[in-house]
Coordinates of C-alpha atoms and ligand atoms in Angstrom, one line a residue:
X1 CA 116.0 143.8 -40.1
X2 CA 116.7 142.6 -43.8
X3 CA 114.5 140.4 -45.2
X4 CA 114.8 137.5 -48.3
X5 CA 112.2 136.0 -49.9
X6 CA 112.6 131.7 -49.1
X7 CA 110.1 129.1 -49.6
X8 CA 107.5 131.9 -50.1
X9 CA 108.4 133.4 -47.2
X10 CA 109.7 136.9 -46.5
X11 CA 111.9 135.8 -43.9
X12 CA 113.3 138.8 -41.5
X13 CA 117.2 138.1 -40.8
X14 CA 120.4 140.2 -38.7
X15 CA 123.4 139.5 -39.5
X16 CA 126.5 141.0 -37.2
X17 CA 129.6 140.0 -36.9
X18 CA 133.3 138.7 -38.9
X19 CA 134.2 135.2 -38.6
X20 CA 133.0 131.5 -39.1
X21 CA 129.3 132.0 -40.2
X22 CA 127.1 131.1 -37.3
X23 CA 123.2 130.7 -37.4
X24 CA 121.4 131.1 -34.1
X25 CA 117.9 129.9 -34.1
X26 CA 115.7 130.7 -31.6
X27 CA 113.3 128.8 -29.7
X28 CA 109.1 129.3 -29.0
X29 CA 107.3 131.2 -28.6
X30 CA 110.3 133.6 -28.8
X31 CA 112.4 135.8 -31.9
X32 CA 115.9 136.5 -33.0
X33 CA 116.0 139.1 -29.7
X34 CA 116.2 135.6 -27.6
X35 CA 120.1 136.6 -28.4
X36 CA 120.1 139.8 -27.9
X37 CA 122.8 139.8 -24.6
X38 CA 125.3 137.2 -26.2
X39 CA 126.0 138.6 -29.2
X40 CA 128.6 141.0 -27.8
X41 CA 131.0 138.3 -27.0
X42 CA 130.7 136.4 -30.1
X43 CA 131.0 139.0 -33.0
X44 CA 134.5 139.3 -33.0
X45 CA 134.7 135.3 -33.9
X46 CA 131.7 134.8 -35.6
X47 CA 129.4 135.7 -38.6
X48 CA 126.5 135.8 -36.9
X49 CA 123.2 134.6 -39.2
X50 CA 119.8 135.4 -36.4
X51 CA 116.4 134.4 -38.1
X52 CA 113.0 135.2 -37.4
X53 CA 111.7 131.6 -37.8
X54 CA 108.2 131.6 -40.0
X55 CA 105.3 133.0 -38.3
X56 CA 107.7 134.3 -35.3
X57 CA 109.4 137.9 -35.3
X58 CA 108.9 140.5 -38.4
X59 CA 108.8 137.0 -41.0
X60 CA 106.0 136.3 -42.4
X61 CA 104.3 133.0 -42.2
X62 CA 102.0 130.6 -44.4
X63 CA 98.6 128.9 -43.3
X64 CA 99.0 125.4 -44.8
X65 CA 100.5 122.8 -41.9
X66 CA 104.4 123.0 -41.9
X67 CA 106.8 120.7 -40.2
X68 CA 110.5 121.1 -38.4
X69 CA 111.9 120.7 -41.9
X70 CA 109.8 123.1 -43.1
X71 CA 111.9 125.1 -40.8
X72 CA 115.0 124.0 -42.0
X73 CA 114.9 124.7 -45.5
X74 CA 114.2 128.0 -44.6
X75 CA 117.5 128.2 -43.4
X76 CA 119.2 126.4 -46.0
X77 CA 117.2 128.7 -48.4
X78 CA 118.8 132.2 -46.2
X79 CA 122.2 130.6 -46.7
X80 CA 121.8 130.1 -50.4
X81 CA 120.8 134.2 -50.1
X82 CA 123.6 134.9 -48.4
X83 CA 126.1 133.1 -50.2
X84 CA 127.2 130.6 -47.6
X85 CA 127.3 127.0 -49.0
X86 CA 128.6 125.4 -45.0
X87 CA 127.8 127.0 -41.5
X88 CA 127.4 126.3 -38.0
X89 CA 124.1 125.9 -36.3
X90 CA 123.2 126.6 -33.0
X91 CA 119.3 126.5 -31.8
X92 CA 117.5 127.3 -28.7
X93 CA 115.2 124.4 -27.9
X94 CA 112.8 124.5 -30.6
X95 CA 115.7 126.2 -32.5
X96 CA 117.9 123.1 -31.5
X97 CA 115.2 121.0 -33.0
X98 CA 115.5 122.9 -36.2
X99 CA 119.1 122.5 -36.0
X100 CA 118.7 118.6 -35.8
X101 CA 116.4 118.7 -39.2
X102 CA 118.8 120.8 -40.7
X103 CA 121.8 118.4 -39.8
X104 CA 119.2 115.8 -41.4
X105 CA 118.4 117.3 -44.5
X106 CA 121.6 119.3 -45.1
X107 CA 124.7 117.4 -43.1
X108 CA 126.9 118.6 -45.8
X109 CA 126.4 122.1 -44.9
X110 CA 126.8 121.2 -41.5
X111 CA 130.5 122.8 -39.8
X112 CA 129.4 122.3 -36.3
X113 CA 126.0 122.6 -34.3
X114 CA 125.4 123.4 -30.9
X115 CA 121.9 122.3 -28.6
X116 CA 121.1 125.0 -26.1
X117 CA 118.5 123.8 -23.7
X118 CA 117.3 121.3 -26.3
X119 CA 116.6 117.7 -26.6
X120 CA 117.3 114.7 -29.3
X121 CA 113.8 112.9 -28.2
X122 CA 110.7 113.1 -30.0
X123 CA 107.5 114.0 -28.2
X124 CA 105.8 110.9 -25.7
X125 CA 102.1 110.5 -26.7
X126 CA 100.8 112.7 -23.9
X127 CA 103.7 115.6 -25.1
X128 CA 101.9 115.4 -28.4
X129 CA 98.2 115.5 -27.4
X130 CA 99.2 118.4 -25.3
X131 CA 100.7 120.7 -27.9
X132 CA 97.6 119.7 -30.1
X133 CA 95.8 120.9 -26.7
X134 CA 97.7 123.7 -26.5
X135 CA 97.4 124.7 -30.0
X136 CA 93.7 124.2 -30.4
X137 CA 94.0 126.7 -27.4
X138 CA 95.6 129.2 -29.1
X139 CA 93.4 129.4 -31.9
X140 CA 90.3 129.8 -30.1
X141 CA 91.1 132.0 -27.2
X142 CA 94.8 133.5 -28.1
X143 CA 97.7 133.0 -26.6
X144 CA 97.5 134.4 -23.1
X145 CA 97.9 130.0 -21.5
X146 CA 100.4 129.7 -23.0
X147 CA 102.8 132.5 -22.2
X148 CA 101.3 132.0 -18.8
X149 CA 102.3 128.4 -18.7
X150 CA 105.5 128.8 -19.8
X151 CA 106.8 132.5 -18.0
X152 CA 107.8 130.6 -15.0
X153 CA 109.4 127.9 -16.3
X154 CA 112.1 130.1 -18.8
X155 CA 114.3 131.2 -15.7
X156 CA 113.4 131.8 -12.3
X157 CA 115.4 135.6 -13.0
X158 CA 112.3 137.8 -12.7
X159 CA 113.9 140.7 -15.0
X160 CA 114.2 137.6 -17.7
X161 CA 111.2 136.6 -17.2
X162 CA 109.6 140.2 -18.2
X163 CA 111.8 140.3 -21.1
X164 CA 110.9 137.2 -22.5
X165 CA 106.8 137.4 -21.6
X166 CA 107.0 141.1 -23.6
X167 CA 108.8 138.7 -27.0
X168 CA 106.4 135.9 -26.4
X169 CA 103.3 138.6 -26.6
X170 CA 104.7 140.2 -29.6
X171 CA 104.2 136.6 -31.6
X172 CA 101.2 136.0 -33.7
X173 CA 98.7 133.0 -32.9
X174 CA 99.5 131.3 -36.1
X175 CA 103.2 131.1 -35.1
X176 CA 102.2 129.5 -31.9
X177 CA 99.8 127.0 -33.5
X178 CA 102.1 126.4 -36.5
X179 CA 105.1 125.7 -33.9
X180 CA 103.2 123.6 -31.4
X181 CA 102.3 121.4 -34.3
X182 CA 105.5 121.2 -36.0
X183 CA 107.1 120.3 -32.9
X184 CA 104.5 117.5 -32.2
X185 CA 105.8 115.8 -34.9
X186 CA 109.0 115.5 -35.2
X187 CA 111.3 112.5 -35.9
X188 CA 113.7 111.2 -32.9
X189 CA 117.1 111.9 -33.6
X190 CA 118.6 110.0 -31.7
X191 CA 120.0 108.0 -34.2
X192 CA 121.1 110.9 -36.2
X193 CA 123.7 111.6 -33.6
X194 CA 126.1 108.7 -34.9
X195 CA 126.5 110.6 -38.6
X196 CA 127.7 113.7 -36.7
X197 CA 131.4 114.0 -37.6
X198 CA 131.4 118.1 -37.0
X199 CA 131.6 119.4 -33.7
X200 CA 128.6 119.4 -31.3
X201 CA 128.5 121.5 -28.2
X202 CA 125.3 120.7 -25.8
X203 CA 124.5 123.8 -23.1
X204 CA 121.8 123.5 -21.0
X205 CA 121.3 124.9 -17.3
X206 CA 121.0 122.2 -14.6
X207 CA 118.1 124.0 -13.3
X208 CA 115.9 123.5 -16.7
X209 CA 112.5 123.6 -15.7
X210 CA 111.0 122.5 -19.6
X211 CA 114.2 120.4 -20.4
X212 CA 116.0 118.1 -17.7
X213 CA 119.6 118.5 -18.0
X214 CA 119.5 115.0 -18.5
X215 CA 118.1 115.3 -21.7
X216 CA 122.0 116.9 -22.6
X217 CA 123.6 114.2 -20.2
X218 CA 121.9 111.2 -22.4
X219 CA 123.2 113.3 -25.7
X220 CA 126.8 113.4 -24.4
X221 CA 126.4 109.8 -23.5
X222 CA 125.6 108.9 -26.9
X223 CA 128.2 111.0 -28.6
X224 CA 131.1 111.0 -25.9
X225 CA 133.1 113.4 -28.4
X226 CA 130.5 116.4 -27.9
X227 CA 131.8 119.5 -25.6
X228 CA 128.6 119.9 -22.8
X229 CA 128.4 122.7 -20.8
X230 CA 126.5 122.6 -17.6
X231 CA 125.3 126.1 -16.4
X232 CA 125.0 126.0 -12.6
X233 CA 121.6 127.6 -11.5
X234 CA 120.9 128.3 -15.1
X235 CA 117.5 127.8 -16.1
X236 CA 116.0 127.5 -19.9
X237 CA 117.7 130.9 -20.8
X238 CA 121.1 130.2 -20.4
X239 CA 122.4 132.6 -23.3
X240 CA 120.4 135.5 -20.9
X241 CA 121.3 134.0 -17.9
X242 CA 125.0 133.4 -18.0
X243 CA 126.1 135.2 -21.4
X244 CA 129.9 134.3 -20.9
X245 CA 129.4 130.7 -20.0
X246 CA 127.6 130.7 -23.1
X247 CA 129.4 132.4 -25.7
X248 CA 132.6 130.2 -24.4
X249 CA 131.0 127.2 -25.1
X250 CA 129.4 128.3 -28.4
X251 CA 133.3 129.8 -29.7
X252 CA 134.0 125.2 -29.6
X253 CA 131.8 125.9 -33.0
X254 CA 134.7 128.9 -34.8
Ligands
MLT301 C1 111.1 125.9 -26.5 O1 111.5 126.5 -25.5 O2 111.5 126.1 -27.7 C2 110.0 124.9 -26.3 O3 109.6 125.0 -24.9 C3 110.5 123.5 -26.5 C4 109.5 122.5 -26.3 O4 108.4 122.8 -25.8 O5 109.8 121.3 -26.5

């Protein structure tokens, strides 16, 4: 992987790909591999941008508390490295999250953004006590709960389920608890979702076991003009578990 120094980070990057420049973010406790199996399909249309968020992947990470637009100045920051003043954004729940701060921070940089099994909501009280649970977890006894917790409900695709338990074990503890926190609180951005005047593409599998589809359904609701995709029997990997549906829906963003 090539790797740029941002925000004091050395932040681990691919890039593949001709085309519109497309950043894929990826969600927890996962790295840029999360897209491994849809990249074929989209390289001929896209200039593909994969992270390693802070903490996650071969990036390295900082110990001081960090927030989702933390995150997303990272991002802007890899851009500015790469020459690319305006791109689209697509992120993986906790990447979709990212994407949302990034839209917030940086909507003139904004050419389209896509939410794959993500939300708009913040957390609900409980949510947040739990991640502060989780991460308080993590720190004293590693991070064996959590990837426990969470194995089953990626996709009910056994094969999957290996691949993404062996990426969730490669992540550091300080990723996990640096995550967990950052996504405990962040802003509702709900609101945001009127200022969006770039295309948005929702995906999400209507078998989402950590995100109803109905978090997607209330999005195109609110913003009638975004393109949702519904992935029958899809789970929380959609990009692994239908890769054409996927990379169809994400080409709305070229
Ligand atoms: C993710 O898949 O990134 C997380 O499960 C999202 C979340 O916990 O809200």
């Amino acid at each position: 992987m090539q790797k740029l120094n941002v925000n004091g980070i050395q932040l681990a990057y691919e890039r593949r790909g001709k085309g519109t420049p497309l950043v894929l973010l990826h969600g927890f406790p996962l790295d840029h591999h999360l897209w491994d199996a849809v990249l074929p399909p989209l390289e001929d249309t896209f200039d593909l941008i994969l992270p390693d968020l802070r903490g996650f992947g071969e990036s390295s990470t900082v110990d001081s508390f960090y927030a989702m637009e933390d995150y997303a100045s990272d991002i802007a920051g890899l851009l500015d490295g790469l020459g690319i003043r305006k791109a689209a954004v697509a992120g993986h729940s906790m990447g979709g999250y990212v994407a949302l701060a990034f839209a917030r921070l940086f909507p003139e940089r904004v050419r389209g953004l896509a939410l794959v099994s993500s939300q708009v909501l913040a957390d609900s009280p409980e949510r947040k006590d739990g991640r502060y649970k989780s991460a308080a977890e993590v720190a004293e006894h590693g991070i064996g709960s959590v990837v426990e917790a969470m194995t089953p409900k990626l996709t009910p695709d056994k094969k999957l389920q290996a691949f993404a338990r062996q990426s969730m074990e490669r992540q550091p503890p300080a990723a996990y608890i640096g995550a967990l926190k950052a996504m405990a609180e962040r802003v509702d951005s709900t609101t945001l979702l009127s200022s969006f005047l770039f295309p948005v593409v929702l995906i999400h599998g209507d078998a989402d076991a950590l995100i109803p589809v109905d978090r997607a359904r209330e999005v195109k609701a609110a913003l009638p003009q975004a393109h949702l995709v519904e992935i029958s029997g899809a789970g929380h990997m959609p990009m692994m578990e239908d890769r054409e549906k996927t990379a169809q829906a994400l080409k709305h963003l070229a």
